[in-house]
Structures are given as C-alpha cells and as structure tokens.
mmCIF file of C-alpha atoms in Angstrom:
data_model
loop_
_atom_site.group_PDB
_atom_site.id
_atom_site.type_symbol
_atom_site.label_atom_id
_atom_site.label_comp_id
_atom_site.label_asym_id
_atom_site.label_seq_id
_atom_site.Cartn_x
_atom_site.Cartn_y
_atom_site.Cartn_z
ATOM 1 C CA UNK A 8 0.000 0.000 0.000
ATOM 2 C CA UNK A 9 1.345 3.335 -1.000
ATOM 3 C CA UNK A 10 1.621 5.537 1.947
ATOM 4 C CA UNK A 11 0.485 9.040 2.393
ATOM 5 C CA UNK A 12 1.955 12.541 4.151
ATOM 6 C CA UNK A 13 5.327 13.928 3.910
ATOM 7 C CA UNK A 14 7.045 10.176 3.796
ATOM 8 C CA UNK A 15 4.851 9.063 1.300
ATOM 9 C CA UNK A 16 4.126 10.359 -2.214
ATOM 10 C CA UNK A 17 0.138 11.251 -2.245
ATOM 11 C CA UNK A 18 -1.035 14.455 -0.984
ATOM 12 C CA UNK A 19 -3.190 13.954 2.222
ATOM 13 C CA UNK A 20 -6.436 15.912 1.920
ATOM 14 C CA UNK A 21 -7.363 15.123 5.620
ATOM 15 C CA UNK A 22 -3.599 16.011 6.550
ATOM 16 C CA UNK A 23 -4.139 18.960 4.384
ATOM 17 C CA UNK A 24 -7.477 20.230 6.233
ATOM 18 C CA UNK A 25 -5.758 20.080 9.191
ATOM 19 C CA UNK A 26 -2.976 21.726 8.242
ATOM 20 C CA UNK A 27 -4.522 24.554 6.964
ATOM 21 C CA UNK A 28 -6.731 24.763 10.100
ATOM 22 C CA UNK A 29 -4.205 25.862 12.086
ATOM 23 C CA UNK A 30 -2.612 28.296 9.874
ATOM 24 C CA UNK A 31 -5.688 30.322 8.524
ATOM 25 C CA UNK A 32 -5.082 32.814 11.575
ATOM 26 C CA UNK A 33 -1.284 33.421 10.424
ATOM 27 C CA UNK A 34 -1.262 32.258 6.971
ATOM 28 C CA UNK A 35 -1.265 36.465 5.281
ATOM 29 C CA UNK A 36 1.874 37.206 7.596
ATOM 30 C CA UNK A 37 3.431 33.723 6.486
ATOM 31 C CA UNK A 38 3.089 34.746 2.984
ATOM 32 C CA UNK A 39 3.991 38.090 3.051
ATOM 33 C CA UNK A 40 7.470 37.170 2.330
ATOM 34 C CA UNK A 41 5.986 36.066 -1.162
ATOM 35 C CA UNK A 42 4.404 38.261 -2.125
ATOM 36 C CA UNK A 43 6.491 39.464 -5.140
ATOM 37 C CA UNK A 44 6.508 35.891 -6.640
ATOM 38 C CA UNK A 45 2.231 36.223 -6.287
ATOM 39 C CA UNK A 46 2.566 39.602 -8.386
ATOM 40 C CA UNK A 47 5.209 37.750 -10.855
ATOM 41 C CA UNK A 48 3.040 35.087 -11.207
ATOM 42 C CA UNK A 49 -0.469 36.881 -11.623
ATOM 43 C CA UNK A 50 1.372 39.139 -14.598
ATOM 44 C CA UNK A 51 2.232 35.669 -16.453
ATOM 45 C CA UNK A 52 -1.503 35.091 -17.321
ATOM 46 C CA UNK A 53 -1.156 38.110 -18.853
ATOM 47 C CA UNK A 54 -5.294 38.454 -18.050
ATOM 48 C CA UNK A 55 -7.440 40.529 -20.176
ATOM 49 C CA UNK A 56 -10.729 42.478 -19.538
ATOM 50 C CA UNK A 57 -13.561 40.160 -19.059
ATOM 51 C CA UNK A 58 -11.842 36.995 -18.582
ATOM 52 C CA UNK A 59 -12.935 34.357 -16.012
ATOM 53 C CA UNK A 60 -10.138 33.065 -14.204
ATOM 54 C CA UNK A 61 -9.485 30.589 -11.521
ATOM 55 C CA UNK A 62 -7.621 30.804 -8.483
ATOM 56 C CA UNK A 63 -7.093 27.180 -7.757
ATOM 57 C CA UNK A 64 -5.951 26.685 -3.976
ATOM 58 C CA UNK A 65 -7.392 30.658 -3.388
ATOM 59 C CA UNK A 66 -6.575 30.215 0.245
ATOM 60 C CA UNK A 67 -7.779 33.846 2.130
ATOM 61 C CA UNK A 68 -8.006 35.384 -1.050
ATOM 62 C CA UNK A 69 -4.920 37.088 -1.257
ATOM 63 C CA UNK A 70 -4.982 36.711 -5.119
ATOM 64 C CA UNK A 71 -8.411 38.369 -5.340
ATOM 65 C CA UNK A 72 -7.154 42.028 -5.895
ATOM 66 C CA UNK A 73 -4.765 40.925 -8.102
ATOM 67 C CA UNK A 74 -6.940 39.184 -10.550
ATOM 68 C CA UNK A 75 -9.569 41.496 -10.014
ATOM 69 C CA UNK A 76 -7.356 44.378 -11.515
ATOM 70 C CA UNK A 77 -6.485 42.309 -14.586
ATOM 71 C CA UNK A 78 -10.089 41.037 -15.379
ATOM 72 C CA UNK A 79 -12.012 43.951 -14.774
ATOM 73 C CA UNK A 80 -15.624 44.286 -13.809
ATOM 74 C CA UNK A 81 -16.865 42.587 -16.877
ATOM 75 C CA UNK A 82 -14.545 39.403 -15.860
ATOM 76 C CA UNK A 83 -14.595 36.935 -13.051
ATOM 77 C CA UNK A 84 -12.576 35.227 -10.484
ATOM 78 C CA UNK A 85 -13.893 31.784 -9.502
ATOM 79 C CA UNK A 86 -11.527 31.251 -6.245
ATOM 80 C CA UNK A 87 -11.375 27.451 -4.811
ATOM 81 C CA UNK A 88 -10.335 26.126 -1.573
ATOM 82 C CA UNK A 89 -11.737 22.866 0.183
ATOM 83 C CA UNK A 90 -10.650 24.848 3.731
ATOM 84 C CA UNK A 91 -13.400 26.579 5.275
ATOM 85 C CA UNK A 92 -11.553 28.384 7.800
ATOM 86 C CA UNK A 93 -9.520 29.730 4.740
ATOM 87 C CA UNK A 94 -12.131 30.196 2.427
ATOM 88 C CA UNK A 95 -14.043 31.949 5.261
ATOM 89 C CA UNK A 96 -11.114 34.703 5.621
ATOM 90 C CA UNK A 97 -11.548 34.941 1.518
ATOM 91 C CA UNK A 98 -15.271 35.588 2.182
ATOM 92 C CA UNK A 99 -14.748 38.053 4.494
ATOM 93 C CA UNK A 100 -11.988 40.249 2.001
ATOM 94 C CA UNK A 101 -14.581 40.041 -0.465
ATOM 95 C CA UNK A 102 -17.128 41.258 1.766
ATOM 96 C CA UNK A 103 -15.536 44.566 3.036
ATOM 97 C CA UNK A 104 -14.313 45.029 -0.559
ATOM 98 C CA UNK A 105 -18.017 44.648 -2.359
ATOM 99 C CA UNK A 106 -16.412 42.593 -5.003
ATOM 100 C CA UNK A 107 -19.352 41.634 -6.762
ATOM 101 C CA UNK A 108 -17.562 39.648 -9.800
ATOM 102 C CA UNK A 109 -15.391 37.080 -6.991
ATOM 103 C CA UNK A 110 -16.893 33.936 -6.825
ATOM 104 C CA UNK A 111 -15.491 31.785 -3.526
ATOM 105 C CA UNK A 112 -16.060 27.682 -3.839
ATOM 106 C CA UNK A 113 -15.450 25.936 -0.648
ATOM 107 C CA UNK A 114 -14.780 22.048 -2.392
ATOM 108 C CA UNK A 115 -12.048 19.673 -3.162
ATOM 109 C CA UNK A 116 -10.237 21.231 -6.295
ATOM 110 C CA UNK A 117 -11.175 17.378 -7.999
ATOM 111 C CA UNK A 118 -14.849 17.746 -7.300
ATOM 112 C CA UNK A 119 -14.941 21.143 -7.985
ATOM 113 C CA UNK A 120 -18.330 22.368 -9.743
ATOM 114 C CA UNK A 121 -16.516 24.939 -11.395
ATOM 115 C CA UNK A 122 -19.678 26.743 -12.777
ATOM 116 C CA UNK A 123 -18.340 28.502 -16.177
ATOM 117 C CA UNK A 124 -15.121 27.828 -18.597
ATOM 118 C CA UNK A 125 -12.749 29.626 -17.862
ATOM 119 C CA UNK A 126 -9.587 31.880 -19.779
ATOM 120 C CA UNK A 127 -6.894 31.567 -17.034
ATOM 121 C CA UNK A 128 -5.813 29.194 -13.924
ATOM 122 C CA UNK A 129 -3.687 29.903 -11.508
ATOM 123 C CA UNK A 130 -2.065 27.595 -8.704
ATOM 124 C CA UNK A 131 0.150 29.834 -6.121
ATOM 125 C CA UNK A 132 1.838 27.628 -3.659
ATOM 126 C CA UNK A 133 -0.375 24.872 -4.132
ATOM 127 C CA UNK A 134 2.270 21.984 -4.139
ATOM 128 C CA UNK A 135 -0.448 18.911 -3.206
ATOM 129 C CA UNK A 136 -2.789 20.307 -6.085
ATOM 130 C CA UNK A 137 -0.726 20.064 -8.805
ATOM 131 C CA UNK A 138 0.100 16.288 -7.440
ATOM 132 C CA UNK A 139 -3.325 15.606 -7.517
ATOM 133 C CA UNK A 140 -3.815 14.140 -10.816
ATOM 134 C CA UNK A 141 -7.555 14.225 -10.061
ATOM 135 C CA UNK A 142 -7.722 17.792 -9.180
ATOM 136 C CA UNK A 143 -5.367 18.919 -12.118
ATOM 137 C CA UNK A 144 -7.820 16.873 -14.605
ATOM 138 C CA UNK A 145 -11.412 18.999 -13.126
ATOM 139 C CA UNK A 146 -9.316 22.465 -13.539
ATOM 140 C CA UNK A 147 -8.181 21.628 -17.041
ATOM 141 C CA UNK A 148 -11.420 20.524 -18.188
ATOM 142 C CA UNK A 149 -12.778 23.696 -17.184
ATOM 143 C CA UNK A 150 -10.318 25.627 -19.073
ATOM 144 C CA UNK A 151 -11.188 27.144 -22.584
ATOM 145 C CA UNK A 152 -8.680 25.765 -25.046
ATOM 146 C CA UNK A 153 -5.597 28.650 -25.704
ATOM 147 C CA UNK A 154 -5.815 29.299 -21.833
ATOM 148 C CA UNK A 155 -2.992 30.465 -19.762
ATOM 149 C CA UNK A 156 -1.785 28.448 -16.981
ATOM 150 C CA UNK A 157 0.791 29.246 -14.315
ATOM 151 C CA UNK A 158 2.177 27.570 -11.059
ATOM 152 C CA UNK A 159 4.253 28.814 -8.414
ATOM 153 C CA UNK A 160 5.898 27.736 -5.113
ATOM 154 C CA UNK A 161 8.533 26.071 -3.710
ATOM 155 C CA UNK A 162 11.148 23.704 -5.024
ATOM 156 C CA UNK A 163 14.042 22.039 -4.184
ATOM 157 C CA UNK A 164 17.281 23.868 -5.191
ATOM 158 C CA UNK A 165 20.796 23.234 -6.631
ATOM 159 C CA UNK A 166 22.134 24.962 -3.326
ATOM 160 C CA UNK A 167 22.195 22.480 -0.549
ATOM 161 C CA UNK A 168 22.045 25.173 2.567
ATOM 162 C CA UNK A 169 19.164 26.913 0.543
ATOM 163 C CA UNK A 170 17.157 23.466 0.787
ATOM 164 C CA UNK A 171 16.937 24.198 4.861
ATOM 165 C CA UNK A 172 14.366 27.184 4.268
ATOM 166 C CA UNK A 173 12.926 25.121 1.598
ATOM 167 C CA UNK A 174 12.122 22.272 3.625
ATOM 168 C CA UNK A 175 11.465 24.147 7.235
ATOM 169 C CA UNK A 176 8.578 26.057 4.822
ATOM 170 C CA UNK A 177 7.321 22.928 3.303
ATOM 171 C CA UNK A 178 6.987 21.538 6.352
ATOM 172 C CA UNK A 179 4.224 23.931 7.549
ATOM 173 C CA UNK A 180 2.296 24.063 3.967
ATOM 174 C CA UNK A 181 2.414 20.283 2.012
ATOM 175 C CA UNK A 182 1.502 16.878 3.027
ATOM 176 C CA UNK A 183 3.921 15.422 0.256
ATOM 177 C CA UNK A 184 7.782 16.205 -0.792
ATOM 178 C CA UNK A 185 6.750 14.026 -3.284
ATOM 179 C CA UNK A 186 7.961 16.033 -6.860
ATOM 180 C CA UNK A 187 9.560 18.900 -5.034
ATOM 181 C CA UNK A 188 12.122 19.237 -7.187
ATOM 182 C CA UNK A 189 9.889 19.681 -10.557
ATOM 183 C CA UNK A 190 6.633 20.205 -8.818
ATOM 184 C CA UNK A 191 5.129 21.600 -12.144
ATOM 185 C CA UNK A 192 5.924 18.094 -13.708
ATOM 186 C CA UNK A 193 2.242 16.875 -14.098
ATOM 187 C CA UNK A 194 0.670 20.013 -15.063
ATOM 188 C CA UNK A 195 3.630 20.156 -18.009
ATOM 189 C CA UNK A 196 2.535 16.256 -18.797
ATOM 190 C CA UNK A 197 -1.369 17.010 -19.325
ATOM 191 C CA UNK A 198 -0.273 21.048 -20.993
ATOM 192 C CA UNK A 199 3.063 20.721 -22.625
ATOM 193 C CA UNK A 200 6.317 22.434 -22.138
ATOM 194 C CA UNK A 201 5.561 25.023 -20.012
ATOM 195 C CA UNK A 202 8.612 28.363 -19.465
ATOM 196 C CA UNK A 203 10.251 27.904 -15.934
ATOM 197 C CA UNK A 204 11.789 30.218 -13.743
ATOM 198 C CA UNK A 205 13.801 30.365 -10.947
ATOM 199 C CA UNK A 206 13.916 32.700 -8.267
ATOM 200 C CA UNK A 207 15.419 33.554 -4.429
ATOM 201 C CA UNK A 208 18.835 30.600 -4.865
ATOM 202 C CA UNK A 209 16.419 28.087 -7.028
ATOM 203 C CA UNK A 210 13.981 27.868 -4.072
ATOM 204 C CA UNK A 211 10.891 29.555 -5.944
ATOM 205 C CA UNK A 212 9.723 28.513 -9.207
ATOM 206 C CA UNK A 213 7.163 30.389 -11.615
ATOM 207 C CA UNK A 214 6.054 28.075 -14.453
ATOM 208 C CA UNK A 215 3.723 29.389 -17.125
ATOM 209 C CA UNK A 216 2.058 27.836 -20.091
ATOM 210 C CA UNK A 217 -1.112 27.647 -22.651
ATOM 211 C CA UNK A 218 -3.220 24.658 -23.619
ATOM 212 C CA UNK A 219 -3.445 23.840 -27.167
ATOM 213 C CA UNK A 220 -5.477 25.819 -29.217
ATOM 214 C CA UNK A 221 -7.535 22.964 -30.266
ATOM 215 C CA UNK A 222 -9.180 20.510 -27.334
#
C-alpha cells in the first residue's frame, strides 16, 4: 500500500485540512514574504478584460485584488479552496471590498463544480494540487482551449544550505515532498512544455504555459 503525508508520495487531503486549520489565523503574515513571486506570477496570465479566471488553492483570497485588476468588472474570479476556515477569511476580504464579480467555492479542487469555462488558472503555492492528478484533470477541463496556466511555489534547489528554508517552509504548507524538485511536472505532462523560472537561490519557481489551441 502506497503511503500518504510527507514520507509518502500522495497528498493527504485530511492532513491537508488540518494543516490549513491551524494556519488560517497566520497564513497572510506567512506569505507576506511572497508576495512578489504572487505579483510575478499573476502578470504571467497576462489576463485581459472580461476573462474568467481561476484561483485554484485561493486560500484567504490574497490573489483576489490581483486578478480582479487584470479582469475587470466585466470578468470573473472563480476562487477554490476545500478549507473553510480559509475560504471563510476569503469571504470576508470580499465582503468589506463589495467585489461583486469574486466567486469563492469551498470544495475539493477534484470535485470542484466549477460553474463557467474559464480563460486563465492559476495555482500559487499549491504543491499537493498540482500532485493531484484528479484535481489537475477537473481544472483543465474547465479551461477554454488557448488558456494560460501558471504555477508557483517552492522547489528544491541546486544549493544544498538553501534546501533548509525550503524544507522548514514545506513543512508547515504540504503533506507530500513528493515532486519537489519539478513540482510543475504533471501540469507540463497534461499542458506541454511550459517556461520555468527560478527565483530567491532556485527555491521559488514560476512556471507558465497555454493549452493547445484545439481541445
């Protein structure tokens, strides 16, 4: 039997839940260090007015602006998040902002009922998604063809000491090291090649892509 967690290679939803339990509270300040690989990122879907995109693994929402801005009022954001203490922190920014085009789905990513195809996908630190084959598969089936796909997070690097931070913050935010050190590897296998960077001693990676033109 294939085991699950951090010694095993399958992300661990109930792991997961529980995990992100405890860090709603805390999870903005934890990311605030990021927060220049989120704008990188969001500016690789290179969004246009009235788009739908999706913000797969939307966490408390601190995408939302961001994809607001580049899909106007005409567009939407269809955020997902199968935590309801995080997706309740996402309801709540939406809320005080009267963002009337956000829509906030508290499921599994693989059993999603993503209501609407969409133009754009994008998976910010959301290392057990894209090693979810399952979840992957419901997000690209929602996607129009020619969409724009990008994934960001953490990776393993080619400098040893720079693997310490690397694994200290995976520790705290993934069930699985499974694929660390290409997590984009599936997503590349179901889009194609997809453009990879590096960032902050090979510890951060921003990998963008399109899906055929044709389905």
């Amino acid at each position: 039997m294939r085991k699950t967690g951090k010694s095993g290679p399958d992300p661990d939803r109930t792991e997961a839940l529980a995990l992100y339990r405890q860090r709603a509270a805390r999870y903005d300040l934890e990311m605030a260090l990021f927060e220049p690989i989120r704008r990188m990122a969001i500016s690789r879907l290179a969004l246009r007015h009235g788009d739908v995109v999706l913000d797969v693994g939307c966490g408390t929402g601190l995408s939302l602006a961001l994809l607001r801005q580049g899909v106007g009022a005409k567009g939407r954001v269809i955020g997902i998040d199968q935590s309801p203490e995080m997706i309740a922190k996402a309801k709540a920014r939406v809320m005080q902002n009267h963002w009337r085009n956000v829509v906030l789905l508290c499921s599994p990513v693989e059993t999603a009922k993503i209501p609407r195809p969409a133009d754009a996908a994008l998976f910010h630190f959301t290392h057990d998604l894209l090693r979810r084959s399952d979840a992957l598969a419901n997000v690209l089936h929602h996607l129009k063809p020619g969409a724009r796909v990008v994934a960001s997070g953490l990776k393993w690097s080619w400098a040893i000491p720079a693997n310490l931070f690397v694994w200290s913050a995976a520790l705290h935010s993934v069930t699985t090291l499974e694929g660390l050190d290409k997590p984009w590897s599936r997503l590349a296998a179901r889009i194609g090649p997809l453009n990879v960077e590096t960032l902050l001693l090979d510890t951060v990676y921003i990998a963008s892509g399109q899906l055929a033109d044709q389905a």
